[in-house]
Coordinates of C-alpha atoms in Angstrom, one line a residue:
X1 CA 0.0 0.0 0.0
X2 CA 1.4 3.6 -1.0
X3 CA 1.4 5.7 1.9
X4 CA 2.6 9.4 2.6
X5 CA 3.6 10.8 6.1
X6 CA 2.4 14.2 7.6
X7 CA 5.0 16.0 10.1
X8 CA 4.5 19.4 11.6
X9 CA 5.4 22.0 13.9
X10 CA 4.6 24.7 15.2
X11 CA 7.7 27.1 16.4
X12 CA 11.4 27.6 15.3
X13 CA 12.2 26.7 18.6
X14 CA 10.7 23.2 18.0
X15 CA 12.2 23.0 14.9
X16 CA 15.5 23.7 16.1
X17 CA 15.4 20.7 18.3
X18 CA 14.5 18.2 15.7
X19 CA 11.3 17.5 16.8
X20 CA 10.4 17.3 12.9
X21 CA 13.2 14.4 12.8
X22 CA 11.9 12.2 15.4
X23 CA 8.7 12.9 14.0
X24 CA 9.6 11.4 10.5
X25 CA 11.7 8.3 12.3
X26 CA 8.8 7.2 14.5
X27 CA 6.5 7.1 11.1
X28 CA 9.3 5.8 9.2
X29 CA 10.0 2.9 11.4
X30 CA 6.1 2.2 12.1
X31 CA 5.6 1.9 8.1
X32 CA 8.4 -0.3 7.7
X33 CA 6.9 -3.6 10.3
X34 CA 3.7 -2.8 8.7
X35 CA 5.3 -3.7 5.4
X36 CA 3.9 -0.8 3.4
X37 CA 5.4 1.4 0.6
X38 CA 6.3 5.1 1.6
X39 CA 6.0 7.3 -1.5
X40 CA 6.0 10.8 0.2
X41 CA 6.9 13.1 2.7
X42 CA 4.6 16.1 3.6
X43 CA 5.9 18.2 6.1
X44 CA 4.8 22.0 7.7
X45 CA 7.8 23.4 9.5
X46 CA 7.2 26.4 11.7
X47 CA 3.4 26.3 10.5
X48 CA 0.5 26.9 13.6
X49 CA -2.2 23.9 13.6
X50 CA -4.9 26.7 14.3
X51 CA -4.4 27.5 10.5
X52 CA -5.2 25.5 7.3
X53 CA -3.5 27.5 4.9
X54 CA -0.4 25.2 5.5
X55 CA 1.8 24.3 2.2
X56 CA 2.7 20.6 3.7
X57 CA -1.3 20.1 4.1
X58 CA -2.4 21.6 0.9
X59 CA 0.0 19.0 -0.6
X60 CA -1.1 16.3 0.9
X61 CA -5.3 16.8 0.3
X62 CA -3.9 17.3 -3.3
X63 CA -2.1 14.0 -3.1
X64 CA -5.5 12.3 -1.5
X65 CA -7.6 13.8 -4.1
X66 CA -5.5 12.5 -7.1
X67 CA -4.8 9.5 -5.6
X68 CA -1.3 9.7 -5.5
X69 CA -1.7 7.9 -2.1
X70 CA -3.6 5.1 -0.5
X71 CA -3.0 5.6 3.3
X72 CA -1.8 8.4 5.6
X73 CA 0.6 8.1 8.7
X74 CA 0.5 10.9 11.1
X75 CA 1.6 10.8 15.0
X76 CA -1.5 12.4 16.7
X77 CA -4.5 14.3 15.8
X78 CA -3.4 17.7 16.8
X79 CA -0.4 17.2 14.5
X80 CA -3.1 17.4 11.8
X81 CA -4.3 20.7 13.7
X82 CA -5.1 21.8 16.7
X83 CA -8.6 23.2 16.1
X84 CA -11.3 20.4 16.5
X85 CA -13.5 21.7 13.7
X86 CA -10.6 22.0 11.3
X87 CA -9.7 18.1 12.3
X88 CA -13.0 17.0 11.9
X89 CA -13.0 18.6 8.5
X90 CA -9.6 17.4 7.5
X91 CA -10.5 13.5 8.7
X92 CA -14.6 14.0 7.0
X93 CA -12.2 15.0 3.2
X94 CA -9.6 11.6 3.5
X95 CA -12.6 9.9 4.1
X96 CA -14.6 10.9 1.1
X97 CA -11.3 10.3 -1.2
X98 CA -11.2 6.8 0.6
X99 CA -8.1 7.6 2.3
X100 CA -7.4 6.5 5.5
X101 CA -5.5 8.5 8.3
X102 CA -3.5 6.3 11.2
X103 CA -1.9 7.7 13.9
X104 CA 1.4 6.4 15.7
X105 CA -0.3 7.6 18.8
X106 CA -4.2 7.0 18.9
X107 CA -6.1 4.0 18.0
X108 CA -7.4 3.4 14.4
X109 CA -10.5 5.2 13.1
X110 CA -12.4 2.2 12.3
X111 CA -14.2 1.5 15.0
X112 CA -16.1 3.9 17.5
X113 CA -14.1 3.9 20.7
X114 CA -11.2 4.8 18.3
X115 CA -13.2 7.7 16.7
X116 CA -14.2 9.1 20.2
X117 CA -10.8 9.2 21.5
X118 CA -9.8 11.0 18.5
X119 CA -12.5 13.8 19.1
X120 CA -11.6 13.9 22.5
X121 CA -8.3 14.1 21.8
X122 CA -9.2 17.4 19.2
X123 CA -11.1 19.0 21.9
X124 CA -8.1 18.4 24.7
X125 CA -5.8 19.8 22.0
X126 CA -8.0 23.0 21.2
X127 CA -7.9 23.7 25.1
X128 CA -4.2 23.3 25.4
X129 CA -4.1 25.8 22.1
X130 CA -6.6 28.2 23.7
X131 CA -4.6 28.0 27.2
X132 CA -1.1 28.2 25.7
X133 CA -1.7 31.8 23.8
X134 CA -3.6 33.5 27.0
X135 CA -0.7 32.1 29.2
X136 CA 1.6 33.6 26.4
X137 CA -0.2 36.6 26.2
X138 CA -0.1 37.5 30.2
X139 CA 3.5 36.8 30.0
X140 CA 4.2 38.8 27.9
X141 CA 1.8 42.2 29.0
X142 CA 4.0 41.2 32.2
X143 CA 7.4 41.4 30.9
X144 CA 6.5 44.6 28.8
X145 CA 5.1 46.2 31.7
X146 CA 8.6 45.9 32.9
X147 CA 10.5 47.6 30.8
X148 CA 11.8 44.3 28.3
X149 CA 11.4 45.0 24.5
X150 CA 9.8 42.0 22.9
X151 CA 9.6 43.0 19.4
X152 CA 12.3 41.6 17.2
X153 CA 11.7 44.0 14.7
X154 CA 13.4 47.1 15.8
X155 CA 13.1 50.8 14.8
X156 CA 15.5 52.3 12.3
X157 CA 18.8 53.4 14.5
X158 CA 18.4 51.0 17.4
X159 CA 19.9 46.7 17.7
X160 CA 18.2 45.2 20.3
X161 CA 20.1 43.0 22.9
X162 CA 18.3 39.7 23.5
X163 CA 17.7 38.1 26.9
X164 CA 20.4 37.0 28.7
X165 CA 22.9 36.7 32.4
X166 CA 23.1 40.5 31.9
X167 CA 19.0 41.3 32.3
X168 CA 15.8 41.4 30.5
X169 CA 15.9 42.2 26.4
X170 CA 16.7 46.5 25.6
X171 CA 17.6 48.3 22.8
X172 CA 21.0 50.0 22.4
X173 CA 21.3 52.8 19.9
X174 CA 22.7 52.0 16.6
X175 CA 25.1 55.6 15.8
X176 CA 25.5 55.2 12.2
X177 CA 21.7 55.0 11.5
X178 CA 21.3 56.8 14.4
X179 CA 23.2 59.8 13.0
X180 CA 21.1 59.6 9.4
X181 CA 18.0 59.5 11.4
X182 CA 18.8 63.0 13.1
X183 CA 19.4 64.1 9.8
X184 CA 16.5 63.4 8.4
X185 CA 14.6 64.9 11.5
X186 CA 16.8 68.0 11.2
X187 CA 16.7 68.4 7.3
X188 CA 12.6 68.3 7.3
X189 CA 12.5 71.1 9.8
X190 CA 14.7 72.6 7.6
X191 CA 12.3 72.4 4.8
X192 CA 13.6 70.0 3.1
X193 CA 10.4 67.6 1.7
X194 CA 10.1 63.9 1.5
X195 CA 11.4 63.4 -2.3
X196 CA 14.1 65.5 -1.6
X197 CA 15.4 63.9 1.4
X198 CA 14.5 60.1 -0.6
X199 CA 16.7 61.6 -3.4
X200 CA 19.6 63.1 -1.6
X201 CA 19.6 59.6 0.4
X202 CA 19.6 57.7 -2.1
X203 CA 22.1 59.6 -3.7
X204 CA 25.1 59.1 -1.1
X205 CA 24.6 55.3 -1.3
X206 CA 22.9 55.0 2.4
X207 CA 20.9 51.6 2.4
X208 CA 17.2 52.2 3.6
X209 CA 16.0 50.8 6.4
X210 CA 14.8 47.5 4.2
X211 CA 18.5 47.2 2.6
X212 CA 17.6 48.5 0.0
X213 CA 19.5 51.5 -2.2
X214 CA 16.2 53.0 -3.0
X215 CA 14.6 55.2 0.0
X216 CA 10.9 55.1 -0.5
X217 CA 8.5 58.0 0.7
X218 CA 6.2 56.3 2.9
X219 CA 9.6 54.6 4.8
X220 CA 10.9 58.5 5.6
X221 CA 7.1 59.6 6.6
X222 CA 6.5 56.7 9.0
X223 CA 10.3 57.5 10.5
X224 CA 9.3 61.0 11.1
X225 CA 5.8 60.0 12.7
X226 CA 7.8 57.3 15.1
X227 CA 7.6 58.5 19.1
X228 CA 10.3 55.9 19.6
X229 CA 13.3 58.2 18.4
X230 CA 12.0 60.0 21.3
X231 CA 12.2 57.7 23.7
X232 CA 9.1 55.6 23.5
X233 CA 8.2 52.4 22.3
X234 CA 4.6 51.1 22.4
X235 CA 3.9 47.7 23.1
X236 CA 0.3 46.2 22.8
X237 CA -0.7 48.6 20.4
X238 CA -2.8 46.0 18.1
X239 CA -5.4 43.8 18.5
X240 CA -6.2 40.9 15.4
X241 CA -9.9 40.5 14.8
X242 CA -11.9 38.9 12.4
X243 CA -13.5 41.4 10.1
X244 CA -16.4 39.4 8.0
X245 CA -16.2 42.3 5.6
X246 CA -12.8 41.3 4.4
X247 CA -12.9 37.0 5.0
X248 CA -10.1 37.4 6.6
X249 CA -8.4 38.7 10.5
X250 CA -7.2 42.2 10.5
X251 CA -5.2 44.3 13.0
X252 CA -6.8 47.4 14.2
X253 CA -5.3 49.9 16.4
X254 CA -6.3 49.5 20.4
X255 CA -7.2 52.8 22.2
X256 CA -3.9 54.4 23.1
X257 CA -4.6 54.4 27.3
X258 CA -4.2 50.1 26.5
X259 CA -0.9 50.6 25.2
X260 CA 2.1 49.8 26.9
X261 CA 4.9 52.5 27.0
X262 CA 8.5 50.8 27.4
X263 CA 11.4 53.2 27.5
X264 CA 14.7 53.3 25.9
X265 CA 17.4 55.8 24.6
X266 CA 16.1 58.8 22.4
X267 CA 17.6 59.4 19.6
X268 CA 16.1 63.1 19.3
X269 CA 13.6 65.2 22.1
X270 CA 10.7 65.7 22.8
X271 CA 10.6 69.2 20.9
X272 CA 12.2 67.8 17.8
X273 CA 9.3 65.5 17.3
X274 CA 6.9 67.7 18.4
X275 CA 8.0 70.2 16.0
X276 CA 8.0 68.0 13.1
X277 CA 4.7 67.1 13.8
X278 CA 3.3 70.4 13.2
X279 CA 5.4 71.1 10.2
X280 CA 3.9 67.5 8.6
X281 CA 0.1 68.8 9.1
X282 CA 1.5 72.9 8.3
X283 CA 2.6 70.8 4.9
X284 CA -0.5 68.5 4.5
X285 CA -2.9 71.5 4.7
X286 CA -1.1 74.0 2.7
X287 CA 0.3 71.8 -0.3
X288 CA -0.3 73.2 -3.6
X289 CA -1.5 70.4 -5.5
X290 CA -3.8 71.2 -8.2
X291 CA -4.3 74.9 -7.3
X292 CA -3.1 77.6 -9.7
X293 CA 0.1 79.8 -9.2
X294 CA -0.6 82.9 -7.5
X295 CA -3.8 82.9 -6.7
X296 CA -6.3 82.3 -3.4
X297 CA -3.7 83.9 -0.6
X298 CA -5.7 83.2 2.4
X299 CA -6.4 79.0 1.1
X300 CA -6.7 76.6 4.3
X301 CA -6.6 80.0 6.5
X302 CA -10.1 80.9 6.5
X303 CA -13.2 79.3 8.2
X304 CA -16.8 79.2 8.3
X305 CA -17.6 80.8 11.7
X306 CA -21.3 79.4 10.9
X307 CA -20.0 75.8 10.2
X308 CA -16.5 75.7 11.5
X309 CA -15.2 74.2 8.6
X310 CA -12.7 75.8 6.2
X311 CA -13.5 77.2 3.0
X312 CA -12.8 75.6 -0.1
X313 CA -11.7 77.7 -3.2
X314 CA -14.0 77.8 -6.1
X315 CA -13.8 79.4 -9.6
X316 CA -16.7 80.6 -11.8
X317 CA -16.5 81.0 -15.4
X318 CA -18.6 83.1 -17.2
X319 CA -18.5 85.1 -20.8
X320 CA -14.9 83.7 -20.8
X321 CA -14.1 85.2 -17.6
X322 CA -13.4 83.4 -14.4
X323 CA -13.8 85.3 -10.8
X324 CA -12.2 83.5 -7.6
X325 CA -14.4 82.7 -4.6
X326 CA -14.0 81.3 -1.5
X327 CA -17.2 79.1 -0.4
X328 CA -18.0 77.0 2.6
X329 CA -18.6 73.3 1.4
X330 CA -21.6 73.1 3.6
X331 CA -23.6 75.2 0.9
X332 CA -23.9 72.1 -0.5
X333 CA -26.2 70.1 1.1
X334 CA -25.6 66.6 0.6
X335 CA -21.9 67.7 2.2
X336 CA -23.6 69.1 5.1
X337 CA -25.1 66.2 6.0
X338 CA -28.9 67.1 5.2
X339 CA -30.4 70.5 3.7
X340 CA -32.1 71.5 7.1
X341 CA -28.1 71.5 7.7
X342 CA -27.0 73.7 4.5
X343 CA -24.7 76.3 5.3
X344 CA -26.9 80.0 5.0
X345 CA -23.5 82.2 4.6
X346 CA -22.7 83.4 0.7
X347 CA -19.5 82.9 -1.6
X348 CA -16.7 85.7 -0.7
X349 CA -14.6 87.2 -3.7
X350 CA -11.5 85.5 -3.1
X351 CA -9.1 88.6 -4.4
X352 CA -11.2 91.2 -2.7
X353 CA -10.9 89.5 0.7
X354 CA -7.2 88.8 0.5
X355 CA -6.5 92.4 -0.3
X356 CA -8.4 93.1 2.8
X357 CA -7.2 90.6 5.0
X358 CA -3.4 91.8 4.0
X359 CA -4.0 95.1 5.0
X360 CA -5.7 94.7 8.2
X361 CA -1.7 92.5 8.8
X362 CA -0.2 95.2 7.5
X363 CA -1.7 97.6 10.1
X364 CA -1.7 95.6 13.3
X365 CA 1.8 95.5 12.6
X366 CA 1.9 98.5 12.3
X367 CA 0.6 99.3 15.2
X368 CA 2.0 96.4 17.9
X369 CA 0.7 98.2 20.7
X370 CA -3.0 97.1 19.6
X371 CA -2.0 93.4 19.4
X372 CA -0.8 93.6 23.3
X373 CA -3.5 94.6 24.2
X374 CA -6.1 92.2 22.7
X375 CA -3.1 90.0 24.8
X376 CA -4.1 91.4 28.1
X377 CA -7.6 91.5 27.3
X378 CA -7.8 87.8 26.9
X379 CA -5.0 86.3 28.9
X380 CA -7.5 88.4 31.8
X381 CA -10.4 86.2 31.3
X382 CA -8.5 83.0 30.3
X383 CA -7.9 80.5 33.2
X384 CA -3.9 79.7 33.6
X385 CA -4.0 76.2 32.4
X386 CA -5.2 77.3 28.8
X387 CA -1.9 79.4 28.8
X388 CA 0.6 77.7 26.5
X389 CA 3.7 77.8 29.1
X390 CA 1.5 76.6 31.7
X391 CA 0.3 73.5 29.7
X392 CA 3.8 72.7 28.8
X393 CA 5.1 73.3 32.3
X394 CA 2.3 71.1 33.0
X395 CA 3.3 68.2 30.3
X396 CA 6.7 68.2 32.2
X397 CA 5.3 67.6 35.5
X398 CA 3.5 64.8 34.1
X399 CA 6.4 63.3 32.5
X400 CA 8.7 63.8 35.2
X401 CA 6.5 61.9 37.8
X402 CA 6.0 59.2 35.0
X403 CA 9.8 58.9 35.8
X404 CA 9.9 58.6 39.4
X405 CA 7.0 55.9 38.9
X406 CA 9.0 54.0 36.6
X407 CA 12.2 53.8 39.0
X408 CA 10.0 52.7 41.6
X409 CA 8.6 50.2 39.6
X410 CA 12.4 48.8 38.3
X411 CA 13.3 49.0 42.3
X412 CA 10.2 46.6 42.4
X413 CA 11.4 44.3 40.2
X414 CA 14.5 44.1 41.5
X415 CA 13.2 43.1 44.8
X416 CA 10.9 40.2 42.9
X417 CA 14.1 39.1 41.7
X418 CA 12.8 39.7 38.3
X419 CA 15.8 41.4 37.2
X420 CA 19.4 41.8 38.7
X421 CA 21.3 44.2 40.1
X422 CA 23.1 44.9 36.7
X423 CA 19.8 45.3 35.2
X424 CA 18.4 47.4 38.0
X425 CA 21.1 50.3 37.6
X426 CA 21.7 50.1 33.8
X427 CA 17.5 50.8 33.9
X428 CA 17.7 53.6 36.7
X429 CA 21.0 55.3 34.8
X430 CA 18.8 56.2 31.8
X431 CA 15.7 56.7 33.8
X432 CA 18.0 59.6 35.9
X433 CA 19.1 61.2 33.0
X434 CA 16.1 61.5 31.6
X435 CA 14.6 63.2 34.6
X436 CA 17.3 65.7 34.7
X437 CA 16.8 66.8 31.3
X438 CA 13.6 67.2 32.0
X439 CA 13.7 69.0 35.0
X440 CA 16.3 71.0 33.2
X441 CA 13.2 71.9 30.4
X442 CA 11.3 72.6 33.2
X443 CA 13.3 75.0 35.1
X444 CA 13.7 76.5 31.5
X445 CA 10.1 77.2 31.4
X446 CA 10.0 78.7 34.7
X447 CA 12.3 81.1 34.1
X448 CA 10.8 82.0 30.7
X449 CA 7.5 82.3 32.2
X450 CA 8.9 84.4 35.2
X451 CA 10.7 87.1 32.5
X452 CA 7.5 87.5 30.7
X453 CA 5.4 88.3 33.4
X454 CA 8.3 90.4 35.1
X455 CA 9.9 92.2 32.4
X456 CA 7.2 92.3 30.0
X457 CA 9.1 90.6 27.9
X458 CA 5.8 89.9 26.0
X459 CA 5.1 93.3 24.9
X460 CA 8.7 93.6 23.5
X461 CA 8.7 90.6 21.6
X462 CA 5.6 91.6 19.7
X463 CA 7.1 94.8 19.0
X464 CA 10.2 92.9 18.0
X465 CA 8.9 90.5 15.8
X466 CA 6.2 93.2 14.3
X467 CA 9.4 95.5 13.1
X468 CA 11.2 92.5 11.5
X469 CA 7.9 91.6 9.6
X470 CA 7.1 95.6 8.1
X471 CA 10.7 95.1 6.9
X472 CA 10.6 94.8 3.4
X473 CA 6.7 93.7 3.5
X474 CA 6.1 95.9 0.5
X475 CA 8.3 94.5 -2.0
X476 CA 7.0 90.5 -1.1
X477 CA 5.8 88.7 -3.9
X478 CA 3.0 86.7 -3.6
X479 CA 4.5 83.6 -2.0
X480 CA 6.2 85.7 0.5
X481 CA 3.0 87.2 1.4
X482 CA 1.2 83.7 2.0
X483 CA 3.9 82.9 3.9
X484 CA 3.4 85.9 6.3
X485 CA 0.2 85.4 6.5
X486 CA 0.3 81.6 7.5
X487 CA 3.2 82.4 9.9
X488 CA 1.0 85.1 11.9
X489 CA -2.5 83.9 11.2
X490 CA -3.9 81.3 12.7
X491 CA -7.2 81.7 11.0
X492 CA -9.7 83.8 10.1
X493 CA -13.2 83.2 10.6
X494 CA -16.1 84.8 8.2
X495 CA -19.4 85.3 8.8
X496 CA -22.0 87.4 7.2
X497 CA -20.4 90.9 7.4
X498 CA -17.4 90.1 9.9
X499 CA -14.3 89.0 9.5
X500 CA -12.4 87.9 12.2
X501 CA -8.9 87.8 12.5
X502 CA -6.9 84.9 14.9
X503 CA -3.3 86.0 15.2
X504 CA -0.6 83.7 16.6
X505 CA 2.9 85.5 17.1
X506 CA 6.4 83.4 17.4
X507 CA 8.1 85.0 20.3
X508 CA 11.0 82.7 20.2
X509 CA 14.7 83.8 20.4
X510 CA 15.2 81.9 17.1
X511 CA 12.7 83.7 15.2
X512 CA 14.5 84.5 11.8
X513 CA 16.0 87.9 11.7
X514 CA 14.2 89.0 8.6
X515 CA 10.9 87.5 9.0
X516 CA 9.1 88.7 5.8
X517 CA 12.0 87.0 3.8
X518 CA 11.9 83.9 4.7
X519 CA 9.3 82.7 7.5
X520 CA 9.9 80.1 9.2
X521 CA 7.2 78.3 11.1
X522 CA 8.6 77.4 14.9
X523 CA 7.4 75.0 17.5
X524 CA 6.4 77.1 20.3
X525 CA 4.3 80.0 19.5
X526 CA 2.1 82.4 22.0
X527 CA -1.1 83.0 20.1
X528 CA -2.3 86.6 20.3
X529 CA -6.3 85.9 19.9
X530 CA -8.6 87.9 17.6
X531 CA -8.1 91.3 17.7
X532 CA -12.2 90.9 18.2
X533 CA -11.6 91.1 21.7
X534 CA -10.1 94.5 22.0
X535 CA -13.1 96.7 21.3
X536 CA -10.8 99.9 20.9
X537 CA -9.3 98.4 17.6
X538 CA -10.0 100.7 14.6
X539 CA -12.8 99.3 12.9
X540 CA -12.0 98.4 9.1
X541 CA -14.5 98.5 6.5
X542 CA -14.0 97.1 3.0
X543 CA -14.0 100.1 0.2
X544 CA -15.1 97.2 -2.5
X545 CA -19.0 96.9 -2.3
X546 CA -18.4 93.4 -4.6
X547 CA -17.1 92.5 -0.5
X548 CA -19.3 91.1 1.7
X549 CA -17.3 90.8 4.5
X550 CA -16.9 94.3 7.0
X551 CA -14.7 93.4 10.5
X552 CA -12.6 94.7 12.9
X553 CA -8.6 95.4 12.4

């Protein structure tokens, strides 16, 4: 009789031991005192039994259904798989192709006791399945939770240092990818764009993080949006479901309070990767795709006070003419979600409003004085923690108890005898150096906030940063005057009549020294709210009756 033999595992570390190989003798020697004829080996290494997409299997139900084979050998039921609907389904198949399956260790099929052990066998094996992942699962929330990197697959810039006498598994820093990674942060901020930095890259023969010569766009973007060059590296992020939409399980993101946060070196701070974040959204919101040169100044500035949704830009062609609006996309109803919902405000002449909103710019720089006092009119009514110093000052308090947490926690450990003494003070080394640069950003903000509040060192920097800007703010082209505006505006909200100007002013020390020739956006800015609120503002009212749209300066 022709006979084929079925082997499989389900790890590498199985593999590695030979378990396949004293799978294959045990068949091989059980064939031979039966006397029967072994034409082939079908064999699944490193394949789960929960699965039945396996290449060994698929081989072998081809070889039943041709009849390339009279008999199967196999050394238990859960090496066929471990679910006990997939081996019932496996063992009802053979037996419609007249082909029938023996096991080294369970009694033949033929009769009923031997059948029932089977199934009771499946079900014992789909319980040890079911208990072997949760246990996995548990262990390893519980070594994540102590600080142990379990991912094999490692960031860009880091090698991570398995298990072993010397502690739990961490991640070392890497310096030659380490170094092309702070250029990449450093050259985005600098303005440099994705194909740009892919090219240059490319260029001076530095291997991608796949190997490969060629860096691809999406591998630079996700390396910019990656919190672990700061220092954090997310653990349970993922959960695998099965979505019935698709036929198939897919991995959806868990809500981020379920994540785990394990620590190791940064590669960049905090403000770094805060800073790029804003210039990746600043870039997504303002890129020029598909619009036409030189026109629409104020695009993905202005807003729909009625809606709060921005305006879209919209051109109307008539008699071979076309005239530039801006309209709110809630005039449409199905957009709006209903026509009880349709937006009631009318289109604004695009070039009329962006002459006007220029010149109301123009003159609150022109006048700083007016713009510090809309300041203390709001920052008087605005509770503390809405003040951007105080939320940051706040962040770092956060952060730095997170720190004394976590070396409380590793002292924990240590006295579990979870991890050793080497471990303990390699863990509390970069946990204490970490605090002190944080407490060194925090006493940074004290002192910032303490000059601003006793110098006035707020009033000055407007006044500062307002003469920099009227330099040269007549001879801008048009690109330099979008850039002005996006650098001091924040946005502007229209409705009906008004217009409504949010201003947001960089105060930092690094603010370019000639602000109108090349603006610069900047991570920490101090937003100088609508000049709305400073009822002493000179009231501006559009000369052009073909403008709706009448506010204040």
């Amino acid at each position: 009789m022709r006979v084929g033999i079925y082997a499989r595992v389900s790890t590498d570390t199985q593999q590695a031991r030979a378990t396949i190989g004293s799978q294959l003798q045990t068949l091989r020697d059980r064939i031979a005192a039966e006397g029967e004829e072994l034409i082939e080996e079908f064999i699944d290494d490193g394949y789960s039994g929960a699965r039945l997409d396996r290449p060994g299997l698929d081989r072998l139900r081809d070889a039943a259904e041709t009849g390339a084979i009279d008999a199967i050998w196999c050394l238990s039921p859960d090496r066929l798989a471990r679910s006990y609907a997939y081996q019932i389904l496996i063992l009802d198949e053979f037996a419609r192709y007249q082909v029938p399956v023996r096991f080294a260790d369970a009694p033949p099929l033929d009769d009923p006791q031997g059948r029932l052990l089977v199934q009771i066998q499946g079900v014992i094996a789909e319980h040890e399945r079911a208990k072997f992942a949760e246990r996995g699962r548990r262990g390893k929330l519980y070594r994540s939770r102590a600080g142990e990197v379990l991912a094999t697959k490692v960031p860009y810039g880091y090698r991570r240092v398995p298990r072993g006498a010397d502690g739990a598994a961490h991640l070392i820093i890497h310096e030659p990818e380490a170094a092309v990674v702070r250029r990449i942060f450093t050259d985005f901020l600098a303005g440099s764009s994705l194909r740009n930095l892919a090219v240059v890259l490319s260029a001076e023969g530095i291997a991608s993080p796949e190997g490969k010569p060629v860096w691809r766009l999406s591998t630079i973007c996700r390396l910019l949006r990656n919190e672990a060059y700061a220092g954090r590296l997310y653990w349970n992020r993922t959960q695998t479901s099965y979505d019935p939409a698709v036929g198939r399980t897919r991995a959806r993101l868990r809500p981020r309070e379920e994540w785990i946060e394990i620590p190791i070196p940064a590669i960049i701070d905090e403000a770094t990767l805060e800073a790029v974040a804003a210039t990746a959204r600043d870039n997504s919101s303002y890129s020029s795709r598909r619009t036409e040169p030189d026109t629409f100044l104020l695009r993905r500035l202005l807003r729909c006070d009625h809606c709060q949704v921005k305006l879209t830009c919209y051109r109307a062609r008539r008699n071979h003419t076309t005239t530039r609006y801006y309209l709110c996309p809630h005039r449409d109803p199905w957009r709006a979600g209903g026509a009880e919902r349709r937006c009631p405000e009318r289109r604004v002449r695009a070039d009329e409003l962006d002459t006007f909103v220029f010149d109301q710019v123009r003159q609150l720089l022109t006048h700083p004085d007016l713009i510090t006092a809309a300041e203390a009119a709001v920052a008087a009514h605005t509770p503390a923690p809405d003040d951007l110093l105080a939320t940051q000052l706040a962040r770092l308090q956060r952060r730095l108890q997170g720190a004394h947490t976590e070396r409380g926690r590793v002292s924990d450990l240590y006295q579990a005898s979870v991890i050793d003494n080497a471990e303990m003070q390699r863990r509390c080394r970069e946990i204490d150096v970490r605090a002190r640069r944080l407490e060194q950003e925090h006493q940074t903000l004290i002192t910032r906030q303490s000059e601003l509040a006793a110098d006035n060192r707020l009033h000055h920097g407007i006044a500062n940063f307002a003469h920099r800007a009227l330099h040269g703010i007549d001879t801008l082209d048009f690109n330099g005057r979008q850039q002005l505006l996006r650098l001091v505006l924040d946005d502007v909200r229209v409705q009906g009549w008004n217009v409504e100007l949010r201003l947001r002013i960089p105060l930092d020390d690094t603010t370019p020294a000639d602000a109108t020739a090349a603006p610069q956006r900047t991570p920490k800015r101090r937003r100088a709210p609508s000049t709305r609120t400073n009822r002493s503002a000179k009231e501006a009212v559009s000369s052009n009756n073909h403008l709706r749209s009448i506010g204040e300066g």
